[in-house]
Each structure stands twice: as C-alpha cells, then as structure tokens.
PDB file of C-alpha atoms in Angstrom:
ATOM      1  CA  LEU U   1      60.217  92.148 135.019  1.00 97.00           C
ATOM      2  CA  CYS U   2      62.101  92.587 137.859  1.00 97.00           C
ATOM      3  CA  GLU U   3      64.438  90.755 140.297  1.00 97.00           C
ATOM      4  CA  PRO U   4      63.833  91.198 144.068  1.00 96.00           C
ATOM      5  CA  SER U   5      67.554  91.289 144.575  1.00 95.00           C
ATOM      6  CA  GLY U   6      67.900  94.174 142.338  1.00 94.00           C
ATOM      7  CA  LYS U   7      69.991  92.297 139.726  1.00 95.00           C
ATOM      8  CA  ALA U   8      68.977  92.868 135.969  1.00 96.00           C
ATOM      9  CA  PRO U   9      65.991  91.014 135.157  1.00 96.00           C
ATOM     10  CA  THR U  10      65.544  88.475 132.319  1.00 95.00           C
ATOM     11  CA  THR U  11      62.755  86.978 130.453  1.00 92.00           C
ATOM     12  CA  SER U  12      63.090  84.041 133.149  1.00 91.00           C
ATOM     13  CA  SER U  13      62.278  86.277 136.039  1.00 94.00           C
ATOM     14  CA  ASP U  14      59.291  85.502 138.011  1.00 93.00           C
ATOM     15  CA  HIS U  15      58.625  88.909 139.503  1.00 97.00           C
ATOM     16  CA  TYR U  16      57.163  92.274 137.911  1.00 97.00           C
ATOM     17  CA  LEU U  17      56.967  95.823 138.492  1.00 97.00           C
ATOM     18  CA  TYR U  18      53.686  96.923 139.809  1.00 97.00           C
ATOM     19  CA  LYS U  19      53.081 100.498 141.685  1.00 96.00           C
ATOM     20  CA  GLY U  20      56.822 100.714 142.249  1.00 95.00           C
ATOM     21  CA  ARG U  21      57.359  97.032 143.957  1.00 96.00           C
ATOM     22  CA  CYS U  22      58.751  93.915 142.699  1.00 97.00           C
ATOM     23  CA  VAL U  23      55.777  91.603 143.084  1.00 96.00           C
ATOM     24  CA  ALA U  24      55.807  87.725 142.357  1.00 97.00           C
ATOM     25  CA  PHE U  25      53.810  86.220 139.601  1.00 96.00           C
ATOM     26  CA  THR U  26      51.276  83.716 141.049  1.00 95.00           C
ATOM     27  CA  HIS U  27      52.275  80.368 139.797  1.00 92.00           C
ATOM     28  CA  ARG U  28      50.579  77.082 138.929  1.00 93.00           C
ATOM     29  CA  ASP U  29      52.605  73.960 138.128  1.00 92.00           C
ATOM     30  CA  GLN U  30      51.256  71.080 136.413  1.00 94.00           C
ATOM     31  CA  VAL U  31      53.394  67.947 136.099  1.00 95.00           C
ATOM     32  CA  LEU U  32      53.178  65.477 133.416  1.00 93.00           C
ATOM     33  CA  HIS U  33      54.749  62.061 133.354  1.00 91.00           C
ATOM     34  CA  THR U  34      54.808  60.556 130.033  1.00 85.00           C
ATOM     35  CA  PRO U  35      54.428  56.697 129.632  1.00 82.00           C
ATOM     36  CA  MET U  36      56.715  54.363 127.845  1.00 74.00           C
ATOM     37  CA  ALA U  37      55.741  53.366 124.561  1.00 69.00           C
ATOM     38  CA  PRO U  38      55.422  49.612 124.426  1.00 68.00           C
ATOM     39  CA  ALA U  39      56.755  49.558 120.844  1.00 67.00           C
ATOM     40  CA  ASP U  40      59.832  51.661 121.144  1.00 61.00           C
ATOM     41  CA  GLY U  41      61.344  50.226 124.569  1.00 57.00           C
ATOM     42  CA  THR U  42      62.921  52.170 127.113  1.00 57.00           C
ATOM     43  CA  GLU U  43      66.246  52.758 125.544  1.00 65.00           C
ATOM     44  CA  ALA U  44      64.688  54.472 122.392  1.00 67.00           C
ATOM     45  CA  ASN U  45      62.027  56.363 124.025  1.00 71.00           C
ATOM     46  CA  PRO U  46      62.365  56.570 127.939  1.00 78.00           C
ATOM     47  CA  PRO U  47      59.507  57.866 129.950  1.00 81.00           C
ATOM     48  CA  SER U  48      60.023  61.647 131.029  1.00 86.00           C
ATOM     49  CA  THR U  49      58.617  64.288 133.407  1.00 91.00           C
ATOM     50  CA  VAL U  50      57.173  67.565 131.995  1.00 91.00           C
ATOM     51  CA  THR U  51      56.368  70.461 133.926  1.00 91.00           C
ATOM     52  CA  LEU U  52      54.110  73.033 132.588  1.00 92.00           C
ATOM     53  CA  ARG U  53      53.855  76.552 134.461  1.00 90.00           C
ATOM     54  CA  THR U  54      51.449  79.142 134.177  1.00 93.00           C
ATOM     55  CA  MET U  55      51.972  82.661 135.434  1.00 94.00           C
ATOM     56  CA  ARG U  56      49.382  85.244 136.276  1.00 95.00           C
ATOM     57  CA  SER U  57      49.744  88.975 137.440  1.00 96.00           C
ATOM     58  CA  VAL U  58      47.298  91.028 138.911  1.00 95.00           C
ATOM     59  CA  HIS U  59      45.905  91.867 135.377  1.00 95.00           C
ATOM     60  CA  GLY U  60      45.654  88.418 133.926  1.00 93.00           C
ATOM     61  CA  PRO U  61      47.772  85.217 132.485  1.00 94.00           C
ATOM     62  CA  VAL U  62      50.950  85.678 131.019  1.00 96.00           C
ATOM     63  CA  HIS U  63      51.079  84.621 127.343  1.00 94.00           C
ATOM     64  CA  ASP U  64      54.383  85.738 126.042  1.00 95.00           C
ATOM     65  CA  PHE U  65      57.625  87.526 126.676  1.00 96.00           C
ATOM     66  CA  ALA U  66      59.176  90.448 124.711  1.00 95.00           C
ATOM     67  CA  THR U  67      61.809  93.153 125.170  1.00 95.00           C
ATOM     68  CA  VAL U  68      61.503  96.948 124.797  1.00 94.00           C
ATOM     69  CA  HIS U  69      64.600  98.788 124.390  1.00 94.00           C
ATOM     70  CA  GLY U  70      66.297  95.793 125.815  1.00 94.00           C
ATOM     71  CA  ARG U  71      64.250  95.483 128.837  1.00 95.00           C
ATOM     72  CA  PRO U  72      62.349  92.394 129.373  1.00 97.00           C
ATOM     73  CA  TYR U  73      58.731  92.544 129.677  1.00 97.00           C
ATOM     74  CA  ALA U  74      55.910  89.860 130.134  1.00 97.00           C
ATOM     75  CA  LEU U  75      52.830  90.067 128.006  1.00 96.00           C
ATOM     76  CA  VAL U  76      49.496  89.676 129.682  1.00 94.00           C
ATOM     77  CA  ARG U  77      46.044  89.157 128.698  1.00 89.00           C
ATOM     78  CA  SER U  78      43.674  91.432 130.597  1.00 90.00           C
ATOM     79  CA  THR U  79      39.668  90.364 130.089  1.00 89.00           C
ATOM     80  CA  ALA U  80      37.317  92.416 131.805  1.00 90.00           C
ATOM     81  CA  VAL U  81      34.846  89.410 132.021  1.00 89.00           C
ATOM     82  CA  ASN U  82      37.467  87.407 133.955  1.00 85.00           C
ATOM     83  CA  GLY U  83      35.852  86.086 137.341  1.00 85.00           C
ATOM     84  CA  ARG U  84      32.378  87.580 136.179  1.00 88.00           C
ATOM     85  CA  GLY U  85      30.971  84.826 134.054  1.00 88.00           C
ATOM     86  CA  ILE U  86      28.760  83.608 136.675  1.00 92.00           C
ATOM     87  CA  ARG U  87      26.537  86.709 136.353  1.00 91.00           C
ATOM     88  CA  SER U  88      25.581  85.731 133.144  1.00 95.00           C
ATOM     89  CA  LEU U  89      23.601  82.771 134.349  1.00 95.00           C
ATOM     90  CA  VAL U  90      21.080  85.169 135.426  1.00 95.00           C
ATOM     91  CA  ALA U  91      20.042  86.137 132.022  1.00 96.00           C
ATOM     92  CA  PHE U  92      19.605  82.645 131.077  1.00 96.00           C
ATOM     93  CA  LEU U  93      17.597  81.812 134.042  1.00 96.00           C
ATOM     94  CA  ASP U  94      15.119  84.863 133.089  1.00 95.00           C
ATOM     95  CA  LEU U  95      14.977  83.342 129.476  1.00 96.00           C
ATOM     96  CA  ALA U  96      14.295  79.852 130.632  1.00 96.00           C
ATOM     97  CA  GLU U  97      11.731  80.930 133.260  1.00 96.00           C
ATOM     98  CA  GLY U  98       9.899  83.031 130.614  1.00 94.00           C
ATOM     99  CA  ALA U  99      10.550  86.231 132.234  1.00 94.00           C
ATOM    100  CA  VAL U 100      11.448  87.873 128.654  1.00 96.00           C
ATOM    101  CA  ARG U 101       8.202  88.882 126.962  1.00 95.00           C
ATOM    102  CA  THR U 102       8.939  92.337 125.565  1.00 97.00           C
ATOM    103  CA  PRO U 103      11.997  93.887 123.765  1.00 97.00           C
ATOM    104  CA  GLN U 104      12.510  96.021 126.992  1.00 97.00           C
ATOM    105  CA  ASP U 105      12.561  92.666 129.297  1.00 97.00           C
ATOM    106  CA  PHE U 106      14.991  91.489 126.750  1.00 97.00           C
ATOM    107  CA  VAL U 107      17.304  94.460 126.714  1.00 97.00           C
ATOM    108  CA  ARG U 108      17.264  94.669 130.616  1.00 96.00           C
ATOM    109  CA  THR U 109      17.924  90.885 131.002  1.00 97.00           C
ATOM    110  CA  MET U 110      20.639  90.628 128.587  1.00 97.00           C
ATOM    111  CA  HIS U 111      22.660  93.300 130.456  1.00 96.00           C
ATOM    112  CA  HIS U 112      23.407  90.711 132.706  1.00 96.00           C
ATOM    113  CA  PHE U 113      25.585  88.545 130.349  1.00 96.00           C
ATOM    114  CA  THR U 114      28.983  90.075 130.835  1.00 94.00           C
ATOM    115  CA  GLY U 115      30.582  88.619 127.332  1.00 92.00           C
ATOM    116  CA  ASN U 116      30.781  90.584 124.173  1.00 90.00           C
ATOM    117  CA  GLU U 117      28.098  89.279 122.141  1.00 93.00           C
ATOM    118  CA  ASN U 118      25.329  90.000 119.990  1.00 94.00           C
ATOM    119  CA  TRP U 119      21.701  89.022 120.903  1.00 96.00           C
ATOM    120  CA  PHE U 120      18.125  89.202 118.774  1.00 96.00           C
ATOM    121  CA  PHE U 121      14.838  89.164 120.187  1.00 97.00           C
ATOM    122  CA  VAL U 122      11.729  88.459 118.023  1.00 94.00           C
ATOM    123  CA  ASN U 123       7.952  87.875 118.910  1.00 94.00           C
ATOM    124  CA  ASP U 124       4.959  88.357 116.783  1.00 93.00           C
ATOM    125  CA  LYS U 125       4.937  92.314 117.015  1.00 95.00           C
ATOM    126  CA  HIS U 126       8.520  93.323 118.033  1.00 97.00           C
ATOM    127  CA  ILE U 127      12.055  93.064 117.009  1.00 96.00           C
ATOM    128  CA  ALA U 128      15.206  93.854 119.061  1.00 98.00           C
ATOM    129  CA  TRP U 129      19.070  93.651 119.340  1.00 97.00           C
ATOM    130  CA  LEU U 130      21.515  94.146 122.179  1.00 97.00           C
ATOM    131  CA  HIS U 131      25.323  94.272 122.155  1.00 96.00           C
ATOM    132  CA  SER U 132      26.108  92.856 125.505  1.00 95.00           C
ATOM    133  CA  GLY U 133      29.241  92.971 127.486  1.00 93.00           C
ATOM    134  CA  TRP U 134      30.947  94.790 130.483  1.00 93.00           C
ATOM    135  CA  PHE U 135      33.538  97.290 129.481  1.00 93.00           C
ATOM    136  CA  PRO U 136      35.845  98.931 131.712  1.00 94.00           C
ATOM    137  CA  GLN U 137      36.770 102.583 132.028  1.00 95.00           C
ATOM    138  CA  HIS U 138      40.203 103.308 130.884  1.00 95.00           C
ATOM    139  CA  ALA U 139      42.838 105.460 132.449  1.00 95.00           C
ATOM    140  CA  PRO U 140      42.725 108.876 130.621  1.00 94.00           C
ATOM    141  CA  GLY U 141      45.287 109.055 127.646  1.00 92.00           C
ATOM    142  CA  THR U 142      45.157 105.353 127.036  1.00 91.00           C
ATOM    143  CA  ASP U 143      45.675 104.505 123.553  1.00 87.00           C
ATOM    144  CA  LEU U 144      43.646 101.450 122.648  1.00 82.00           C
ATOM    145  CA  GLU U 145      45.561 100.777 119.484  1.00 81.00           C
ATOM    146  CA  LEU U 146      48.507  99.934 121.528  1.00 85.00           C
ATOM    147  CA  PRO U 147      49.505  97.425 124.443  1.00 88.00           C
ATOM    148  CA  ILE U 148      48.908  99.080 127.729  1.00 92.00           C
ATOM    149  CA  LYS U 149      51.562  98.966 130.528  1.00 94.00           C
ATOM    150  CA  GLY U 150      50.705  97.074 133.516  1.00 94.00           C
ATOM    151  CA  THR U 151      53.039  98.996 136.043  1.00 94.00           C
ATOM    152  CA  GLY U 152      49.984 100.461 137.654  1.00 95.00           C
ATOM    153  CA  GLN U 153      49.630 104.147 136.556  1.00 94.00           C
ATOM    154  CA  TRP U 154      47.375 102.910 133.517  1.00 95.00           C
ATOM    155  CA  ASP U 155      45.184 100.506 135.425  1.00 96.00           C
ATOM    156  CA  TRP U 156      41.512 100.602 134.561  1.00 96.00           C
ATOM    157  CA  LEU U 157      39.747 103.338 136.488  1.00 97.00           C
ATOM    158  CA  GLY U 158      38.868 101.967 140.169  1.00 96.00           C
ATOM    159  CA  PHE U 159      40.801  98.866 139.601  1.00 96.00           C
ATOM    160  CA  LYS U 160      41.449  96.839 142.758  1.00 94.00           C
ATOM    161  CA  ALA U 161      44.240  94.094 142.518  1.00 92.00           C
ATOM    162  CA  SER U 162      42.926  92.148 145.440  1.00 90.00           C
ATOM    163  CA  ASP U 163      39.832  91.155 143.510  1.00 88.00           C
ATOM    164  CA  GLY U 164      40.199  92.408 140.092  1.00 89.00           C
ATOM    165  CA  SER U 165      37.227  94.627 140.353  1.00 92.00           C
ATOM    166  CA  TYR U 166      37.289  97.906 138.263  1.00 94.00           C
ATOM    167  CA  ALA U 167      34.758 100.688 137.334  1.00 95.00           C
ATOM    168  CA  ARG U 168      32.708  99.989 134.276  1.00 93.00           C
ATOM    169  CA  HIS U 169      30.622 101.625 131.943  1.00 94.00           C
ATOM    170  CA  GLY U 170      26.867 101.626 132.730  1.00 93.00           C
ATOM    171  CA  ASP U 171      24.356  99.552 130.842  1.00 93.00           C
ATOM    172  CA  ALA U 172      23.632 102.548 128.969  1.00 93.00           C
ATOM    173  CA  PHE U 173      26.869 102.074 127.252  1.00 94.00           C
ATOM    174  CA  ASN U 174      25.797  99.206 125.482  1.00 96.00           C
ATOM    175  CA  PRO U 175      24.379  99.738 121.795  1.00 96.00           C
ATOM    176  CA  PHE U 176      20.878  98.425 121.293  1.00 97.00           C
ATOM    177  CA  ALA U 177      17.951  98.602 118.980  1.00 97.00           C
ATOM    178  CA  ILE U 178      14.066  98.199 119.414  1.00 97.00           C
ATOM    179  CA  ASP U 179      11.881  98.186 116.494  1.00 97.00           C
ATOM    180  CA  PRO U 180      14.160 100.350 113.961  1.00 96.00           C
ATOM    181  CA  LYS U 181      12.223 102.609 111.642  1.00 94.00           C
ATOM    182  CA  GLN U 182      14.379 100.738 108.753  1.00 91.00           C
ATOM    183  CA  GLY U 183      12.132  97.630 109.696  1.00 89.00           C
ATOM    184  CA  TYR U 184      14.944  95.107 109.940  1.00 92.00           C
ATOM    185  CA  LEU U 185      18.100  94.306 112.041  1.00 93.00           C
ATOM    186  CA  ALA U 186      21.322  92.888 110.513  1.00 92.00           C
ATOM    187  CA  SER U 187      24.138  91.921 112.241  1.00 92.00           C
ATOM    188  CA  TRP U 188      27.516  89.634 111.680  1.00 91.00           C
ATOM    189  CA  ASN U 189      30.106  90.561 113.987  1.00 86.00           C
ATOM    190  CA  ASN U 190      30.285  94.287 112.425  1.00 90.00           C
ATOM    191  CA  LYS U 191      30.880  97.453 114.130  1.00 90.00           C
ATOM    192  CA  ALA U 192      28.192  97.800 116.697  1.00 91.00           C
ATOM    193  CA  ALA U 193      27.566 101.623 116.609  1.00 91.00           C
ATOM    194  CA  ARG U 194      28.887 104.843 115.444  1.00 88.00           C
ATOM    195  CA  SER U 195      32.108 105.478 117.329  1.00 86.00           C
ATOM    196  CA  TRP U 196      32.360 101.965 118.544  1.00 88.00           C
ATOM    197  CA  ALA U 197      35.881 100.856 118.916  1.00 84.00           C
ATOM    198  CA  ALA U 198      36.935  97.322 117.836  1.00 84.00           C
ATOM    199  CA  ALA U 199      38.247  94.946 120.304  1.00 78.00           C
ATOM    200  CA  PRO U 200      41.926  94.904 121.285  1.00 71.00           C
ATOM    201  CA  GLY U 201      43.747  92.798 118.813  1.00 70.00           C
ATOM    202  CA  ILE U 202      41.485  93.418 115.973  1.00 75.00           C
ATOM    203  CA  TRP U 203      42.585  97.145 115.934  1.00 75.00           C
ATOM    204  CA  SER U 204      39.970  98.811 113.943  1.00 80.00           C
ATOM    205  CA  TYR U 205      36.910  98.310 111.914  1.00 85.00           C
ATOM    206  CA  GLY U 206      37.182  98.867 108.092  1.00 85.00           C
ATOM    207  CA  ARG U 207      34.582 100.391 105.508  1.00 87.00           C
ATOM    208  CA  VAL U 208      33.317  97.021 104.752  1.00 90.00           C
ATOM    209  CA  HIS U 209      31.362  94.646 106.986  1.00 92.00           C
ATOM    210  CA  ARG U 210      30.207  91.415 106.563  1.00 92.00           C
ATOM    211  CA  ASP U 211      26.486  91.870 107.692  1.00 93.00           C
ATOM    212  CA  GLU U 212      26.375  93.918 104.115  1.00 95.00           C
ATOM    213  CA  LEU U 213      25.789  90.152 102.636  1.00 96.00           C
ATOM    214  CA  LEU U 214      22.841  89.896 104.808  1.00 96.00           C
ATOM    215  CA  ARG U 215      21.629  93.746 104.734  1.00 94.00           C
ATOM    216  CA  ASP U 216      21.932  94.402 101.009  1.00 94.00           C
ATOM    217  CA  PRO U 217      19.307  91.502  99.720  1.00 94.00           C
ATOM    218  CA  THR U 218      17.124  92.265 102.505  1.00 94.00           C
ATOM    219  CA  VAL U 219      17.101  95.920 101.573  1.00 95.00           C
ATOM    220  CA  ALA U 220      16.642  95.386  97.908  1.00 95.00           C
ATOM    221  CA  ALA U 221      13.748  93.064  98.865  1.00 94.00           C
ATOM    222  CA  ILE U 222      12.049  95.909 100.855  1.00 91.00           C
ATOM    223  CA  ARG U 223      12.585  98.513  98.442  1.00 93.00           C
ATOM    224  CA  ALA U 224      10.790  96.548  95.913  1.00 95.00           C
ATOM    225  CA  GLY U 225       7.848  96.164  98.128  1.00 92.00           C
ATOM    226  CA  ARG U 226       8.279  92.429  98.644  1.00 91.00           C
ATOM    227  CA  LYS U 227       7.321  90.836 101.991  1.00 90.00           C
ATOM    228  CA  LEU U 228      10.043  88.455 103.016  1.00 91.00           C
ATOM    229  CA  THR U 229       8.884  85.291 104.582  1.00 92.00           C
ATOM    230  CA  LEU U 230      10.875  82.972 107.055  1.00 91.00           C
ATOM    231  CA  SER U 231      12.133  80.888 104.227  1.00 95.00           C
ATOM    232  CA  ASP U 232      13.342  84.271 102.271  1.00 95.00           C
ATOM    233  CA  VAL U 233      15.307  85.066 105.463  1.00 92.00           C
ATOM    234  CA  VAL U 234      16.844  81.835 105.715  1.00 95.00           C
ATOM    235  CA  GLY U 235      17.884  82.009 102.135  1.00 96.00           C
ATOM    236  CA  ILE U 236      19.509  85.046 102.607  1.00 95.00           C
ATOM    237  CA  SER U 237      21.552  83.907 105.419  1.00 94.00           C
ATOM    238  CA  GLY U 238      22.431  80.574 103.551  1.00 95.00           C
ATOM    239  CA  ASN U 239      23.579  82.437 100.571  1.00 95.00           C
ATOM    240  CA  ALA U 240      25.669  85.001 102.599  1.00 95.00           C
ATOM    241  CA  SER U 241      27.316  82.192 104.220  1.00 93.00           C
ATOM    242  CA  THR U 242      28.730  80.738 101.020  1.00 94.00           C
ATOM    243  CA  GLN U 243      29.892  84.284  99.511  1.00 94.00           C
ATOM    244  CA  ASP U 244      33.278  85.880  99.983  1.00 94.00           C
ATOM    245  CA  LEU U 245      32.921  89.150 101.368  1.00 92.00           C
ATOM    246  CA  ARG U 246      36.106  90.574  99.425  1.00 93.00           C
ATOM    247  CA  GLY U 247      34.541  89.201  96.152  1.00 94.00           C
ATOM    248  CA  VAL U 248      31.136  90.727  96.316  1.00 93.00           C
ATOM    249  CA  GLU U 249      31.728  94.122  98.027  1.00 91.00           C
ATOM    250  CA  VAL U 250      35.256  94.987  97.281  1.00 92.00           C
ATOM    251  CA  LEU U 251      36.053  93.486  93.762  1.00 94.00           C
ATOM    252  CA  PRO U 252      33.300  95.547  92.013  1.00 92.00           C
ATOM    253  CA  ASP U 253      35.119  98.615  92.966  1.00 90.00           C
ATOM    254  CA  LEU U 254      38.276  97.419  91.891  1.00 92.00           C
TER     255      LEU U 254
END
C-alpha cells in the first residue's frame, strides 16, 4: 500500500504500488439503510446507515490486509477466469446442439470452458475425460507455494492491466484421456496428471486421493474378470460417498 502524498501508508490507505506508481484502487460503495424494528422502538434500536466498500486492484478484488516487516499490504484474489466466463457458453452451445459425437469432438469443445473442472464423455463405444481451464503462464522464478507480489515484476506473462489479458498455456496443456488402456476413468478432485500442481490455497497434493474410493473396487472387479453393469457403477459411487477416505486408505497402514 502507499499514499500519493508520500506519507507512510496504513491498512486504511486506498492506493497501492504498481510498476513504480502509486495507483488508486477501484472502489464500489453499497449504501444500506437498516429499517427500524417495530418491536424495539426508535430509542432501543434506531435505523442506521451502513456503507459497504469493495476495492479492486489490476489483479482482482481485495479480500484482506496484512503487514510484511511492518509494511501494510492488501491481499488480492487473482483469478484467471475473471471476465472470461462468457466463453464457456460456447461449450454448452455445442453440447446442446448435438455437435459433440466423438471423444475428439468432446475434448475440442470442452476446451472452450475456462473454469477449472473435470468433464466426462461416454457413448456406446468410447469414454473420455478432460480437465478444463485457462491457466496463465507465470513469470520465471514464481513460487506457487507462496503469495505473489502484485507490484508488477511478477505479473503473469503478457499481462495487461487495461483489460486483464495474459499469455495462457495452450489447449495441449490441459490433461485429457481417450479410451485409456486400463479400460476405465475415475476422478474425484484428485491430482489430474503427473507434475500437475494443486490450486493456490490447496498448496499441494498428497499421496492419497478420494478417487481411490472409486478406483479400487472398479479395479478389483476388472481383475476378477467381472463385467460392471450400470447399477454396479452406481453402487460403487454410492458406497464411496458414504466412506471416509482416511478411514479406508490411511488407517489400515497405521
């Protein structure tokens, strides 16, 4: 944070340093007038006016404040999909109009969805999966395990403060699978692929994943030579939803 006058900033300052300049946050004030409670009377609980203020930097909305070595900082949530959600409608348009008939169509279509989600495809001959999302290219030396300074030198590659655009990884960056040799697909918010980093705030993926509750009984049935019916698959999902991952996968080792 900074003050245009050059005075020492505080957590109440409404300017921040960006590329060597003291820039004002974008403000939006919402004024609320509370009504008088009929049962309380004006003296016990008089009407009041509350002003709610949101603050936004070039990187996103401010959600909190902190100090680093005594210097005040604003903490901002920078989300790659901000302002790009409308593109996701293209995927649903293709799905609704029946344009997706093959797993290749599916992968190509769901690349339009900018959010970080898992999608599945199935028809009478094929299965497929895609981990969608638009992922920015980070500045060299960025440590994704730590907050990133928003003073400009650590911006996403190609970042433009005027419209929030940036250089993103291409579609080939997104993990996907079509008709895997193992014969099945299982996903439950687990690590999407080798070397795939967890989202900021989750920090890291552990060795145990919830999809093991789906995968283990599926693999056991396949190894036993048993063909799984639709009701078998529903049963596996139902059982997994009532199990505790730590109790099933961690406690036996302990």
